[in-house]
Every structure is written in C-alpha cells, then in structure tokens.
Coordinates of C-alpha atoms in Angstrom, one line a residue:
M1 CA -21.1 21.2 93.7
H2 CA -22.6 22.0 90.3
D3 CA -25.2 19.9 88.5
L4 CA -23.7 17.1 86.4
V5 CA -26.8 16.2 84.4
G6 CA -25.9 15.5 80.8
Q7 CA -22.2 15.0 81.5
Q8 CA -20.3 11.7 81.4
L9 CA -18.6 10.1 84.4
G10 CA -16.6 7.1 83.3
N11 CA -18.9 4.9 81.2
Y12 CA -22.0 6.5 82.6
R13 CA -24.1 9.4 81.2
V14 CA -25.6 11.4 84.1
V15 CA -29.4 11.3 83.5
R16 CA -30.9 13.1 86.6
L17 CA -30.2 14.2 90.1
V18 CA -31.8 11.7 92.6
G19 CA -30.7 13.4 95.9
R20 CA -28.2 15.7 97.6
G21 CA -26.5 15.2 101.0
G22 CA -23.7 16.8 103.0
F23 CA -21.2 14.2 101.8
A24 CA -22.3 13.5 98.2
D25 CA -24.8 13.9 95.4
V26 CA -26.5 10.9 94.0
Y27 CA -27.5 10.8 90.3
L28 CA -29.2 8.2 88.0
G29 CA -26.6 7.2 85.4
E30 CA -27.0 5.2 82.2
H31 CA -24.1 3.1 80.9
I32 CA -23.2 4.4 77.5
H33 CA -22.6 1.0 76.0
L34 CA -24.9 -1.4 77.9
N35 CA -27.8 1.0 78.5
S36 CA -28.1 -0.3 82.1
L37 CA -29.0 2.1 84.9
A38 CA -27.1 2.6 88.1
A39 CA -26.8 5.1 91.0
L40 CA -23.8 7.4 90.8
K41 CA -22.7 8.7 94.1
V42 CA -20.4 11.7 93.5
L43 CA -18.5 12.8 96.5
H44 CA -18.2 16.6 97.2
A45 CA -14.5 16.4 98.1
V46 CA -11.6 16.7 95.7
L47 CA -9.0 14.2 96.9
T48 CA -5.3 14.4 97.3
A49 CA -3.2 11.6 95.8
E50 CA -3.0 10.0 99.2
Q51 CA -6.7 10.2 99.8
Q52 CA -7.3 8.8 96.3
E53 CA -5.2 5.7 97.2
S54 CA -7.3 5.3 100.4
F55 CA -10.5 5.6 98.3
V56 CA -9.3 2.9 96.0
Q57 CA -8.4 0.6 98.9
E58 CA -11.8 1.1 100.5
A59 CA -13.6 0.5 97.2
Q60 CA -11.7 -2.8 96.8
R61 CA -13.0 -3.9 100.2
L62 CA -16.5 -2.7 99.5
V63 CA -16.9 -4.6 96.2
Q64 CA -16.3 -7.9 98.0
L65 CA -19.4 -7.4 100.3
R66 CA -22.5 -9.4 99.4
H67 CA -25.6 -9.0 101.6
P68 CA -29.2 -8.3 100.8
H69 CA -29.2 -5.2 103.0
I70 CA -26.0 -3.7 101.5
V71 CA -26.1 -1.7 98.2
R72 CA -23.7 -3.5 95.8
L73 CA -20.8 -1.5 94.5
L74 CA -20.4 -2.0 90.8
D75 CA -17.5 0.3 90.0
F76 CA -15.7 3.4 91.1
A77 CA -13.4 6.0 89.7
V78 CA -11.8 9.4 90.3
Q79 CA -12.4 11.8 87.5
A80 CA -10.7 15.2 87.6
G81 CA -9.9 14.6 91.2
T82 CA -13.5 14.0 92.1
P83 CA -14.3 10.4 93.3
F84 CA -17.6 8.7 92.5
L85 CA -19.1 5.3 93.2
V86 CA -21.3 3.3 90.8
M87 CA -23.9 1.3 92.7
D88 CA -27.1 -0.8 92.2

C-alpha cells in the first residue's frame, strides 16, 4: 500500500504513519473541522460489495463495545473500495 500522508480519508487529514502491519497501516489523522486527533487504521484489502457489507456490520457491533482495555471505534468508512477505521 502506498503512503497516504497528506491525503484525506473521510473527515480526517492523514498526518503521519504510526505503524505498518500485515493486515493494515495505522496513521495519525486530524479531523478537518474539529482539529481532534485519532488513529486511522487503513486495511490493505480492497473489498467486494459483499465484504463491504460485512465490514459495516462488524463496525456496527464494535462501536457498541465499551471497556477500558478495548480501543474505542469512533467511525469507519470505505473510500474507493478501501476500508478504514477511526479509533481513539
């Protein structure tokens, strides 16, 4: 996957790469209106329509989880077929 620094994902401007893994890259993102910071986890896979629906359903379940040892999911999207999660 190419470097996304300087690009925009949803309402977030990609500030810098935080880490790379086999499944996804994690970037620091800044909300373009609120100036708040969040982690943007950008999955390496481009999803089919069926996989995108599964991704949406999983995100809907994840956003309901509240525990001090679980990273909170703030938002998610699929942009140009590439899914990403916005997390604390």
